[in-house]
mmCIF file of C-alpha atoms and ligand atoms in Angstrom:
data_model
loop_
_atom_site.group_PDB
_atom_site.id
_atom_site.type_symbol
_atom_site.label_atom_id
_atom_site.label_comp_id
_atom_site.label_asym_id
_atom_site.label_seq_id
_atom_site.Cartn_x
_atom_site.Cartn_y
_atom_site.Cartn_z
ATOM 1 C CA MET A 1 124.886 109.894 109.337
ATOM 2 C CA THR A 2 126.315 113.359 109.890
ATOM 3 C CA THR A 3 122.853 114.842 109.939
ATOM 4 C CA LYS A 4 119.654 113.199 111.029
ATOM 5 C CA LYS A 5 117.306 115.076 108.705
ATOM 6 C CA ILE A 6 114.915 112.743 106.913
ATOM 7 C CA LEU A 7 112.903 113.760 103.859
ATOM 8 C CA VAL A 8 109.403 112.295 104.167
ATOM 9 C CA THR A 9 107.509 112.342 100.865
ATOM 10 C CA GLY A 10 103.754 112.106 101.394
ATOM 11 C CA GLY A 11 104.417 112.972 105.030
ATOM 12 C CA ALA A 12 101.095 114.782 105.494
ATOM 13 C CA GLY A 13 99.134 111.597 104.773
ATOM 14 C CA TYR A 14 97.857 108.926 107.122
ATOM 15 C CA ILE A 15 100.955 106.757 107.587
ATOM 16 C CA GLY A 16 103.382 109.603 106.860
ATOM 17 C CA SER A 17 102.059 111.871 109.612
ATOM 18 C CA HIS A 18 102.303 109.077 112.194
ATOM 19 C CA THR A 19 105.792 108.223 110.994
ATOM 20 C CA CYS A 20 106.826 111.874 111.415
ATOM 21 C CA VAL A 21 105.773 111.607 115.073
ATOM 22 C CA ALA A 22 107.830 108.419 115.516
ATOM 23 C CA LEU A 23 110.870 109.948 113.754
ATOM 24 C CA LEU A 24 110.759 113.114 115.845
ATOM 25 C CA GLN A 25 110.411 111.041 119.018
ATOM 26 C CA ALA A 26 113.462 109.024 117.978
ATOM 27 C CA GLY A 27 115.537 112.214 117.615
ATOM 28 C CA TYR A 28 115.432 112.687 113.844
ATOM 29 C CA GLU A 29 114.575 115.963 112.147
ATOM 30 C CA VAL A 30 111.995 115.724 109.398
ATOM 31 C CA LEU A 31 111.226 117.635 106.241
ATOM 32 C CA VAL A 32 107.925 116.825 104.549
ATOM 33 C CA LEU A 33 107.291 117.057 100.809
ATOM 34 C CA ASP A 34 103.634 116.645 99.867
ATOM 35 C CA ASN A 35 101.348 117.925 97.118
ATOM 36 C CA PHE A 36 98.233 117.570 99.337
ATOM 37 C CA SER A 37 96.422 115.549 96.694
ATOM 38 C CA ASN A 38 95.068 113.373 99.503
ATOM 39 C CA SER A 39 95.846 115.227 102.737
ATOM 40 C CA LYS A 40 95.808 118.555 104.525
ATOM 41 C CA ALA A 41 98.578 120.589 106.127
ATOM 42 C CA GLU A 42 96.611 120.524 109.378
ATOM 43 C CA SER A 43 97.906 116.986 110.028
ATOM 44 C CA LEU A 44 101.442 118.382 110.224
ATOM 45 C CA ARG A 45 100.458 121.203 112.563
ATOM 46 C CA ARG A 46 99.110 118.504 114.844
ATOM 47 C CA VAL A 47 102.312 116.476 114.517
ATOM 48 C CA GLU A 48 104.117 119.614 115.734
ATOM 49 C CA THR A 49 101.785 119.841 118.726
ATOM 50 C CA ILE A 50 102.242 116.164 119.624
ATOM 51 C CA SER A 51 106.012 116.256 119.286
ATOM 52 C CA GLY A 52 106.764 119.822 120.367
ATOM 53 C CA LYS A 53 109.044 120.049 117.314
ATOM 54 C CA LYS A 54 108.942 121.831 113.969
ATOM 55 C CA VAL A 55 107.872 120.049 110.803
ATOM 56 C CA PRO A 56 109.109 122.067 107.824
ATOM 57 C CA LEU A 57 107.046 121.529 104.718
ATOM 58 C CA VAL A 58 107.613 121.822 100.986
ATOM 59 C CA GLN A 59 104.418 121.776 98.948
ATOM 60 C CA ALA A 60 105.461 120.047 95.745
ATOM 61 C CA ASP A 61 104.899 117.012 93.597
ATOM 62 C CA VAL A 62 107.424 114.212 93.882
ATOM 63 C CA ARG A 63 107.512 114.043 90.060
ATOM 64 C CA ASP A 64 108.820 117.624 89.978
ATOM 65 C CA ARG A 65 112.577 117.076 89.708
ATOM 66 C CA GLU A 66 113.412 120.781 90.016
ATOM 67 C CA ALA A 67 111.456 121.045 93.256
ATOM 68 C CA LEU A 68 113.276 117.942 94.537
ATOM 69 C CA ARG A 69 116.644 119.414 93.561
ATOM 70 C CA ASP A 70 115.825 122.574 95.513
ATOM 71 C CA VAL A 71 115.100 120.456 98.562
ATOM 72 C CA PHE A 72 118.410 118.574 98.339
ATOM 73 C CA ARG A 73 120.307 121.794 97.619
ATOM 74 C CA GLN A 74 118.842 123.607 100.576
ATOM 75 C CA HIS A 75 118.904 120.808 103.145
ATOM 76 C CA SER A 76 121.386 118.226 104.241
ATOM 77 C CA ILE A 77 119.264 115.102 103.898
ATOM 78 C CA ALA A 78 120.452 111.822 105.442
ATOM 79 C CA GLY A 79 117.733 109.589 104.014
ATOM 80 C CA VAL A 80 114.296 109.497 102.456
ATOM 81 C CA ILE A 81 111.081 107.747 103.435
ATOM 82 C CA HIS A 82 108.899 107.657 100.350
ATOM 83 C CA PHE A 83 105.163 107.488 101.085
ATOM 84 C CA ALA A 84 103.936 109.782 98.305
ATOM 85 C CA GLY A 85 101.561 107.785 96.158
ATOM 86 C CA LEU A 86 97.954 107.161 95.262
ATOM 87 C CA LYS A 87 96.336 104.143 96.903
ATOM 88 C CA ALA A 88 92.719 103.634 95.827
ATOM 89 C CA VAL A 89 92.510 100.227 94.178
ATOM 90 C CA GLY A 90 89.191 100.853 92.351
ATOM 91 C CA GLU A 91 90.351 104.227 91.034
ATOM 92 C CA SER A 92 93.547 102.616 89.766
ATOM 93 C CA VAL A 93 91.473 100.237 87.626
ATOM 94 C CA ALA A 94 89.520 103.171 86.155
ATOM 95 C CA GLU A 95 92.553 105.458 85.746
ATOM 96 C CA PRO A 96 95.653 103.283 85.379
ATOM 97 C CA LEU A 97 97.841 105.960 83.782
ATOM 98 C CA LYS A 98 97.253 108.287 86.707
ATOM 99 C CA TYR A 99 98.546 105.552 89.028
ATOM 100 C CA TYR A 100 101.549 104.541 86.960
ATOM 101 C CA ASP A 101 102.503 108.172 86.441
ATOM 102 C CA ASN A 102 102.117 109.214 90.042
ATOM 103 C CA ASN A 103 103.465 106.101 91.745
ATOM 104 C CA VAL A 104 106.047 104.828 89.272
ATOM 105 C CA SER A 105 107.242 108.044 87.607
ATOM 106 C CA GLY A 106 107.317 109.756 91.017
ATOM 107 C CA SER A 107 109.492 106.993 92.461
ATOM 108 C CA VAL A 108 111.875 107.145 89.478
ATOM 109 C CA ALA A 109 112.191 110.940 89.694
ATOM 110 C CA LEU A 110 112.906 110.745 93.402
ATOM 111 C CA ALA A 111 115.664 108.131 93.024
ATOM 112 C CA GLN A 112 117.249 110.066 90.135
ATOM 113 C CA VAL A 113 117.485 113.253 92.134
ATOM 114 C CA MET A 114 118.700 111.371 95.221
ATOM 115 C CA ALA A 115 121.480 109.889 93.063
ATOM 116 C CA GLU A 116 122.435 113.351 91.792
ATOM 117 C CA PHE A 117 122.943 114.473 95.379
ATOM 118 C CA GLY A 118 124.526 111.269 96.646
ATOM 119 C CA VAL A 119 121.700 110.497 99.081
ATOM 120 C CA GLN A 120 121.133 106.749 98.832
ATOM 121 C CA VAL A 121 119.255 105.687 101.952
ATOM 122 C CA LEU A 122 115.662 105.021 100.938
ATOM 123 C CA VAL A 123 112.654 103.426 102.618
ATOM 124 C CA PHE A 124 109.753 102.660 100.279
ATOM 125 C CA SER A 125 106.055 102.028 101.066
ATOM 126 C CA SER A 126 105.172 98.790 99.384
ATOM 127 C CA SER A 127 102.121 96.701 100.154
ATOM 128 C CA ALA A 128 100.961 93.170 100.864
ATOM 129 C CA THR A 129 98.937 93.611 97.681
ATOM 130 C CA VAL A 130 102.093 92.467 95.808
ATOM 131 C CA TYR A 131 101.356 88.890 96.965
ATOM 132 C CA GLY A 132 98.107 88.813 94.947
ATOM 133 C CA ASP A 133 96.002 85.833 96.059
ATOM 134 C CA PRO A 134 98.497 83.913 98.203
ATOM 135 C CA ALA A 135 98.606 80.127 97.788
ATOM 136 C CA GLN A 136 99.776 79.653 101.380
ATOM 137 C CA LEU A 137 99.549 81.417 104.724
ATOM 138 C CA PRO A 138 101.215 83.054 106.561
ATOM 139 C CA ILE A 139 102.878 85.004 103.761
ATOM 140 C CA ARG A 140 106.670 85.070 103.661
ATOM 141 C CA GLU A 141 108.723 87.645 101.775
ATOM 142 C CA ASP A 142 109.967 85.017 99.295
ATOM 143 C CA PHE A 143 106.455 84.020 98.144
ATOM 144 C CA PRO A 144 105.486 84.586 94.482
ATOM 145 C CA LEU A 145 104.428 88.102 93.558
ATOM 146 C CA SER A 146 101.609 89.227 91.296
ATOM 147 C CA ALA A 147 99.447 92.246 90.666
ATOM 148 C CA THR A 148 95.676 92.067 90.477
ATOM 149 C CA ASN A 149 95.146 95.779 89.710
ATOM 150 C CA PRO A 150 97.166 98.796 88.500
ATOM 151 C CA TYR A 151 97.736 100.033 92.061
ATOM 152 C CA GLY A 152 99.373 96.709 92.947
ATOM 153 C CA GLY A 153 101.162 96.791 89.593
ATOM 154 C CA SER A 154 102.647 100.177 90.427
ATOM 155 C CA LYS A 155 104.008 98.854 93.750
ATOM 156 C CA LEU A 156 105.493 95.775 92.083
ATOM 157 C CA MET A 157 107.149 97.921 89.423
ATOM 158 C CA VAL A 158 108.704 100.245 91.954
ATOM 159 C CA GLU A 159 110.024 97.268 93.934
ATOM 160 C CA GLN A 160 111.566 95.961 90.714
ATOM 161 C CA ILE A 161 113.041 99.354 89.787
ATOM 162 C CA TYR A 162 114.544 99.921 93.234
ATOM 163 C CA GLY A 163 115.833 96.328 93.291
ATOM 164 C CA ASP A 164 117.534 96.838 89.910
ATOM 165 C CA LEU A 165 118.964 100.135 91.100
ATOM 166 C CA ALA A 166 120.469 98.565 94.232
ATOM 167 C CA ALA A 167 121.868 95.704 92.146
ATOM 168 C CA SER A 168 123.516 98.198 89.776
ATOM 169 C CA ASP A 169 125.230 100.191 92.504
ATOM 170 C CA ALA A 170 126.041 98.763 95.920
ATOM 171 C CA THR A 171 126.075 102.186 97.554
ATOM 172 C CA TRP A 172 122.268 102.230 97.624
ATOM 173 C CA GLN A 173 120.688 101.229 100.943
ATOM 174 C CA ILE A 174 117.012 100.476 100.344
ATOM 175 C CA ALA A 175 114.208 98.963 102.415
ATOM 176 C CA LEU A 176 111.011 97.855 100.659
ATOM 177 C CA LEU A 177 108.380 97.614 103.373
ATOM 178 C CA ARG A 178 105.279 95.582 102.573
ATOM 179 C CA TYR A 179 102.517 96.835 104.832
ATOM 180 C CA PHE A 180 99.569 94.636 105.659
ATOM 181 C CA ASN A 181 96.416 96.543 106.773
ATOM 182 C CA PRO A 182 97.306 99.734 108.659
ATOM 183 C CA VAL A 183 94.590 100.928 111.081
ATOM 184 C CA GLY A 184 94.203 102.991 114.247
ATOM 185 C CA ALA A 185 95.636 106.370 115.094
ATOM 186 C CA HIS A 186 98.042 108.125 117.425
ATOM 187 C CA SER A 187 96.858 107.690 121.029
ATOM 188 C CA SER A 188 96.304 111.471 121.361
ATOM 189 C CA GLY A 189 93.397 111.126 118.916
ATOM 190 C CA THR A 190 94.575 114.289 117.151
ATOM 191 C CA ILE A 191 95.905 112.653 113.975
ATOM 192 C CA GLY A 192 94.376 109.722 112.117
ATOM 193 C CA GLU A 193 93.019 108.449 108.829
ATOM 194 C CA ASP A 194 90.899 111.018 106.982
ATOM 195 C CA PRO A 195 89.615 109.472 103.758
ATOM 196 C CA ASN A 196 87.934 111.609 101.110
ATOM 197 C CA GLY A 197 84.305 110.632 100.491
ATOM 198 C CA LEU A 198 83.163 107.073 100.957
ATOM 199 C CA PRO A 199 85.924 105.059 102.636
ATOM 200 C CA ASN A 200 87.188 102.063 100.639
ATOM 201 C CA ASN A 201 88.789 100.419 103.637
ATOM 202 C CA LEU A 202 87.057 98.559 106.421
ATOM 203 C CA MET A 203 88.147 100.394 109.555
ATOM 204 C CA PRO A 204 87.412 103.973 108.483
ATOM 205 C CA PHE A 205 83.999 102.765 107.324
ATOM 206 C CA VAL A 206 83.329 101.047 110.648
ATOM 207 C CA SER A 207 84.388 104.214 112.526
ATOM 208 C CA GLN A 208 82.042 106.345 110.425
ATOM 209 C CA VAL A 209 79.143 103.992 111.138
ATOM 210 C CA ALA A 210 79.909 104.092 114.878
ATOM 211 C CA VAL A 211 80.017 107.907 114.887
ATOM 212 C CA GLY A 212 76.701 108.095 112.995
ATOM 213 C CA ARG A 213 77.982 109.371 109.634
ATOM 214 C CA ARG A 214 76.844 106.181 107.872
ATOM 215 C CA GLU A 215 73.862 103.976 108.583
ATOM 216 C CA PHE A 216 75.448 100.542 108.282
ATOM 217 C CA LEU A 217 78.474 98.635 107.104
ATOM 218 C CA ASN A 218 78.335 96.398 104.052
ATOM 219 C CA VAL A 219 80.183 93.196 104.869
ATOM 220 C CA TRP A 220 81.524 92.076 101.513
ATOM 221 C CA GLY A 221 80.794 88.360 101.552
ATOM 222 C CA ASP A 222 80.248 85.782 104.298
ATOM 223 C CA ASP A 223 80.978 82.672 102.270
ATOM 224 C CA TYR A 224 84.772 82.605 102.317
ATOM 225 C CA ALA A 225 86.584 79.615 103.776
ATOM 226 C CA THR A 226 87.430 81.513 106.973
ATOM 227 C CA ILE A 227 86.460 81.262 110.637
ATOM 228 C CA ASP A 228 83.069 82.976 110.116
ATOM 229 C CA GLY A 229 82.947 83.278 106.321
ATOM 230 C CA THR A 230 84.096 86.918 106.222
ATOM 231 C CA GLY A 231 87.468 88.126 104.902
ATOM 232 C CA VAL A 232 90.509 87.806 107.153
ATOM 233 C CA ARG A 233 93.294 90.417 107.217
ATOM 234 C CA ASP A 234 96.384 91.263 109.217
ATOM 235 C CA TYR A 235 95.514 94.633 110.788
ATOM 236 C CA ILE A 236 98.504 96.553 112.101
ATOM 237 C CA HIS A 237 98.409 99.620 114.351
ATOM 238 C CA VAL A 238 99.702 102.630 112.424
ATOM 239 C CA MET A 239 102.057 103.595 115.287
ATOM 240 C CA ASP A 240 103.631 100.120 115.198
ATOM 241 C CA LEU A 241 104.035 100.591 111.462
ATOM 242 C CA ALA A 242 105.534 104.054 112.014
ATOM 243 C CA GLU A 243 108.061 102.638 114.481
ATOM 244 C CA GLY A 244 108.906 99.938 111.922
ATOM 245 C CA HIS A 245 110.066 102.709 109.562
ATOM 246 C CA VAL A 246 112.304 104.206 112.227
ATOM 247 C CA ARG A 247 113.845 100.771 112.858
ATOM 248 C CA ALA A 248 114.327 100.137 109.138
ATOM 249 C CA LEU A 249 116.048 103.490 108.704
ATOM 250 C CA ALA A 250 118.494 102.818 111.552
ATOM 251 C CA TRP A 251 119.135 99.265 110.317
ATOM 252 C CA LEU A 252 119.900 100.487 106.786
ATOM 253 C CA GLN A 253 122.933 102.410 108.022
ATOM 254 C CA ASN A 254 124.977 99.200 108.036
ATOM 255 C CA GLN A 255 123.488 97.590 104.928
ATOM 256 C CA SER A 256 123.838 97.702 101.214
ATOM 257 C CA GLY A 257 121.324 96.572 98.601
ATOM 258 C CA ALA A 258 117.514 96.379 98.570
ATOM 259 C CA HIS A 259 115.807 94.463 101.374
ATOM 260 C CA VAL A 260 112.180 93.408 101.627
ATOM 261 C CA PHE A 261 110.222 93.194 104.885
ATOM 262 C CA ASN A 262 106.643 92.329 105.739
ATOM 263 C CA LEU A 263 105.241 94.719 108.317
ATOM 264 C CA GLY A 264 102.264 93.005 109.908
ATOM 265 C CA THR A 265 101.367 91.386 113.204
ATOM 266 C CA GLY A 266 101.275 87.817 111.894
ATOM 267 C CA ARG A 267 97.652 87.420 113.055
ATOM 268 C CA GLY A 268 94.514 87.530 110.979
ATOM 269 C CA PHE A 269 91.109 88.804 112.094
ATOM 270 C CA SER A 270 87.818 88.507 110.239
ATOM 271 C CA VAL A 271 85.555 91.422 109.344
ATOM 272 C CA LEU A 272 83.061 90.363 111.993
ATOM 273 C CA GLU A 273 85.786 90.013 114.625
ATOM 274 C CA MET A 274 86.885 93.565 113.847
ATOM 275 C CA VAL A 275 83.302 94.835 114.047
ATOM 276 C CA LYS A 276 82.893 93.202 117.452
ATOM 277 C CA ALA A 277 86.202 94.569 118.727
ATOM 278 C CA PHE A 278 85.224 98.049 117.544
ATOM 279 C CA GLU A 279 81.831 97.885 119.255
ATOM 280 C CA LEU A 280 83.556 96.891 122.473
ATOM 281 C CA ALA A 281 86.183 99.647 122.257
ATOM 282 C CA SER A 282 83.713 102.396 121.302
ATOM 283 C CA ASN A 283 80.685 101.197 123.202
ATOM 284 C CA LYS A 284 78.676 102.018 120.041
ATOM 285 C CA PRO A 285 76.698 99.642 117.860
ATOM 286 C CA VAL A 286 78.007 98.993 114.344
ATOM 287 C CA PRO A 287 75.019 97.736 112.335
ATOM 288 C CA TYR A 288 75.975 95.719 109.269
ATOM 289 C CA ARG A 289 74.458 93.888 106.326
ATOM 290 C CA ILE A 290 75.924 90.943 104.512
ATOM 291 C CA SER A 291 76.450 91.899 100.853
ATOM 292 C CA PRO A 292 77.956 90.089 97.877
ATOM 293 C CA ARG A 293 81.726 89.623 97.692
ATOM 294 C CA ARG A 294 83.713 92.641 96.519
ATOM 295 C CA PRO A 295 85.375 91.895 93.164
ATOM 296 C CA GLY A 296 89.098 91.303 93.542
ATOM 297 C CA ASP A 297 88.943 90.445 97.266
ATOM 298 C CA VAL A 298 90.684 87.356 98.593
ATOM 299 C CA ALA A 299 89.640 85.216 101.564
ATOM 300 C CA ALA A 300 92.590 85.620 103.894
ATOM 301 C CA VAL A 301 95.863 87.533 104.035
ATOM 302 C CA TYR A 302 98.270 87.602 106.955
ATOM 303 C CA ALA A 303 101.983 87.983 107.325
ATOM 304 C CA ASP A 304 104.818 85.899 108.489
ATOM 305 C CA ALA A 305 106.385 88.862 110.264
ATOM 306 C CA SER A 306 109.387 86.977 111.619
ATOM 307 C CA LYS A 307 111.985 88.421 109.214
ATOM 308 C CA ALA A 308 111.414 91.961 110.496
ATOM 309 C CA GLU A 309 111.669 90.742 114.070
ATOM 310 C CA ARG A 310 114.829 88.759 113.398
ATOM 311 C CA GLU A 311 116.652 91.343 111.300
ATOM 312 C CA LEU A 312 115.243 94.730 112.248
ATOM 313 C CA GLY A 313 114.471 93.854 115.859
ATOM 314 C CA TRP A 314 110.967 95.206 115.261
ATOM 315 C CA LYS A 315 107.671 93.635 116.210
ATOM 316 C CA ALA A 316 104.121 95.010 116.325
ATOM 317 C CA VAL A 317 103.080 95.335 119.974
ATOM 318 C CA ARG A 318 99.628 96.956 119.892
ATOM 319 C CA ASP A 319 96.615 94.620 119.853
ATOM 320 C CA ILE A 320 93.247 94.976 118.104
ATOM 321 C CA ASN A 321 91.723 96.539 121.179
ATOM 322 C CA ALA A 322 94.315 99.349 121.016
ATOM 323 C CA MET A 323 93.766 99.654 117.235
ATOM 324 C CA CYS A 324 89.994 100.063 117.727
ATOM 325 C CA GLN A 325 90.255 102.339 120.763
ATOM 326 C CA ASP A 326 92.692 104.684 119.056
ATOM 327 C CA ALA A 327 90.709 104.705 115.796
ATOM 328 C CA TRP A 328 87.596 105.539 117.805
ATOM 329 C CA HIS A 329 89.339 108.234 119.833
ATOM 330 C CA TRP A 330 90.394 109.960 116.584
ATOM 331 C CA GLN A 331 86.949 109.540 114.956
ATOM 332 C CA LYS A 332 85.046 110.790 118.008
ATOM 333 C CA GLN A 333 87.235 113.884 118.371
ATOM 334 C CA ASN A 334 87.266 114.552 114.619
ATOM 335 C CA PRO A 335 83.929 113.302 113.305
ATOM 336 C CA VAL A 336 84.475 114.899 109.893
ATOM 337 C CA GLY A 337 88.244 114.523 109.810
ATOM 338 C CA TYR A 338 90.634 117.474 109.583
ATOM 339 C CA PRO A 339 89.024 120.881 109.124
ATOM 340 C CA ASP A 340 89.511 122.573 105.744
HETATM 341 P P1 LIG B 1 97.695 108.831 102.102
HETATM 342 O O1 LIG B 1 96.956 109.095 100.849
HETATM 343 O O2 LIG B 1 97.080 109.232 103.387
HETATM 344 O O3 LIG B 1 99.149 109.480 102.029
HETATM 345 C C1 LIG B 1 99.840 109.649 100.822
HETATM 346 C C2 LIG B 1 100.353 111.082 100.791
HETATM 347 O O4 LIG B 1 101.110 111.288 99.599
HETATM 348 C C3 LIG B 1 99.232 112.118 100.800
HETATM 349 O O5 LIG B 1 99.526 113.117 101.755
HETATM 350 C C4 LIG B 1 99.238 112.687 99.377
HETATM 351 O O6 LIG B 1 98.822 114.026 99.350
HETATM 352 C C5 LIG B 1 100.703 112.519 99.009
HETATM 353 N N1 LIG B 1 100.979 112.378 97.584
HETATM 354 C C6 LIG B 1 100.383 111.551 96.685
HETATM 355 N N2 LIG B 1 100.928 111.709 95.470
HETATM 356 C C7 LIG B 1 101.899 112.643 95.592
HETATM 357 C C8 LIG B 1 102.825 113.234 94.691
HETATM 358 N N3 LIG B 1 102.857 112.890 93.411
HETATM 359 N N4 LIG B 1 103.687 114.166 95.161
HETATM 360 C C9 LIG B 1 103.663 114.526 96.464
HETATM 361 N N5 LIG B 1 102.815 114.007 97.359
HETATM 362 C C10 LIG B 1 101.943 113.076 96.936
HETATM 363 O O7 LIG B 1 98.054 107.260 102.113
HETATM 364 P P2 LIG B 1 98.704 106.374 103.262
HETATM 365 O O8 LIG B 1 97.696 105.395 103.693
HETATM 366 O O9 LIG B 1 99.387 107.226 104.255
HETATM 367 O O10 LIG B 1 99.767 105.577 102.388
HETATM 368 C C11 LIG B 1 101.115 105.971 102.295
HETATM 369 C C12 LIG B 1 101.846 105.033 101.354
HETATM 370 O O11 LIG B 1 101.732 103.702 101.843
HETATM 371 C C13 LIG B 1 101.290 105.013 99.933
HETATM 372 O O12 LIG B 1 102.358 104.885 99.029
HETATM 373 C C14 LIG B 1 100.431 103.759 99.914
HETATM 374 O O13 LIG B 1 100.323 103.209 98.637
HETATM 375 C C15 LIG B 1 101.211 102.845 100.841
HETATM 376 N N6 LIG B 1 100.375 101.808 101.476
HETATM 377 C C16 LIG B 1 99.236 102.166 102.151
HETATM 378 C C17 LIG B 1 98.453 101.185 102.733
HETATM 379 C C18 LIG B 1 97.169 101.532 103.437
HETATM 380 O O14 LIG B 1 96.303 100.656 103.561
HETATM 381 N N7 LIG B 1 96.974 102.733 103.937
HETATM 382 C C19 LIG B 1 98.839 99.843 102.650
HETATM 383 C C20 LIG B 1 100.012 99.523 101.968
HETATM 384 C C21 LIG B 1 100.776 100.526 101.389
HETATM 385 C C1 LIG B 2 89.518 94.512 104.539
HETATM 386 C C2 LIG B 2 88.405 93.466 104.652
HETATM 387 C C3 LIG B 2 86.900 93.450 102.772
HETATM 388 C C4 LIG B 2 85.222 97.426 103.451
HETATM 389 C C5 LIG B 2 93.272 97.241 100.709
HETATM 390 C C6 LIG B 2 94.111 97.274 99.477
HETATM 391 C C7 LIG B 2 95.531 96.931 99.806
HETATM 392 C C8 LIG B 2 96.065 97.801 100.941
HETATM 393 C C9 LIG B 2 95.125 97.872 102.093
HETATM 394 C C10 LIG B 2 97.307 99.626 100.066
HETATM 395 C C11 LIG B 2 88.134 92.712 103.345
HETATM 396 C C12 LIG B 2 86.173 93.857 104.037
HETATM 397 C C13 LIG B 2 85.963 96.266 103.564
HETATM 398 C C14 LIG B 2 83.811 97.375 103.662
HETATM 399 C C15 LIG B 2 84.007 95.014 104.102
HETATM 400 N N1 LIG B 2 96.244 99.159 100.534
HETATM 401 N N2 LIG B 2 85.360 95.087 103.887
HETATM 402 N N3 LIG B 2 83.268 96.167 103.994
HETATM 403 O O1 LIG B 2 91.115 94.955 100.715
HETATM 404 O O2 LIG B 2 92.598 93.988 102.528
HETATM 405 O O3 LIG B 2 93.357 95.935 101.267
HETATM 406 O O4 LIG B 2 93.814 98.172 101.657
HETATM 407 O O5 LIG B 2 98.294 99.056 99.743
HETATM 408 O O6 LIG B 2 96.266 97.100 98.643
HETATM 409 O O7 LIG B 2 93.613 96.341 98.544
HETATM 410 O O8 LIG B 2 91.530 96.211 102.876
HETATM 411 O O9 LIG B 2 90.133 97.516 104.417
HETATM 412 O O10 LIG B 2 89.466 97.371 101.993
HETATM 413 O O11 LIG B 2 89.238 95.359 103.433
HETATM 414 O O12 LIG B 2 83.452 93.950 104.401
HETATM 415 O O13 LIG B 2 83.111 98.371 103.550
HETATM 416 O O14 LIG B 2 87.178 94.145 104.979
HETATM 417 O O15 LIG B 2 86.089 92.638 101.982
HETATM 418 O O16 LIG B 2 87.797 91.405 103.680
HETATM 419 P P1 LIG B 2 92.077 95.169 101.782
HETATM 420 P P2 LIG B 2 90.064 96.720 103.174
#
């Protein structure tokens, strides 16, 4: 790479902002493109404070090809990390076109404009959701894929599109990263996950109960075939995930084609184990009630994360205590998230 400037689409969001910190720490320059449909520019100001470096920002939609062209014309971009997307599973069922347009059309527009400018290093945010209800655990990258909702469908389609693209032209260098369940926050507690309204995901909900914003947690089902009957997931610290992107980007320099990696810890924890760990880390009670299963949920999901370790030389190192402590640190310092 002659330049080390990385375009980060969706860089103001939860995983994007943490990845900007990791990129800047690793000596890259970043340029963020975000339409703020699910984030605030304040996250990037805080990334600047953490890193002591500038985070230039373009407010635009990734589907806007002209805006993308301006970015590539004005900057010498070495590679792209593409986070920009919508991620609420329930909303995707109610508004599938919104999800296919934003996530699939946005990913196509981005790759087209990258091709026009000869920038072909691309890291894409995929998800463990592409494994559907896995027949076996831990989940390896070569397991069968399926979508159980339009959000998952959009991720599968983009994987397919980027795979076809790499197969058509060997000068593409693409990493498709399948995240398991990202949680936690930067250890400064100044950036973190800031969901709009009622959180869909477990850990932000638990944090909001601990900080007193919500009365209790609904535990969706205690009759799964798991250690205590509650759902088991592979929670991964968002800074480990962020560092995984930096590793993938460096690794891509000597590769061609599209390559899939699970980014998880390889360990599963139940809902009740996470609640207990959070109570310990925060020293706050997290009252909960057992409620019926959430439609579409599966009993257990955790990664075989050995391919990323073997090939990228990356491994998650932060444990659930660190995940809970850092999530709590962020929540306590920012009880209502980023200011408007
Ligand atoms: P997030 O909503 O915090 O971040 C996404 C960012 O993209 C936001 O800043 C949003 O404003 C921006 N964005 C959305 N659509 C855009 C568009 N059309 N143009 C420009 N910007 C746009 O979500 P996150 O948790 O940081 O997730 C980042 C990516 O990782 C997403 O693609 C998501 O699907 C994927 N992912 C997330 C998880 C998770 O549990 N958080 C798990 C697996 C995969
Ligand atoms: C985890 C566990 C719930 C909330 C989702 C998406 C997936 C990916 C990550 C983007 C499950 C239980 C949850 C609550 C609960 N996103 N739970 N009470 O469902 O594994 O994955 O986010 O790609 O695509 O589907 O994560 O955090 O919602 O749930 O008991 O209030 O916590 O039943 O067992 P999930 P989650």
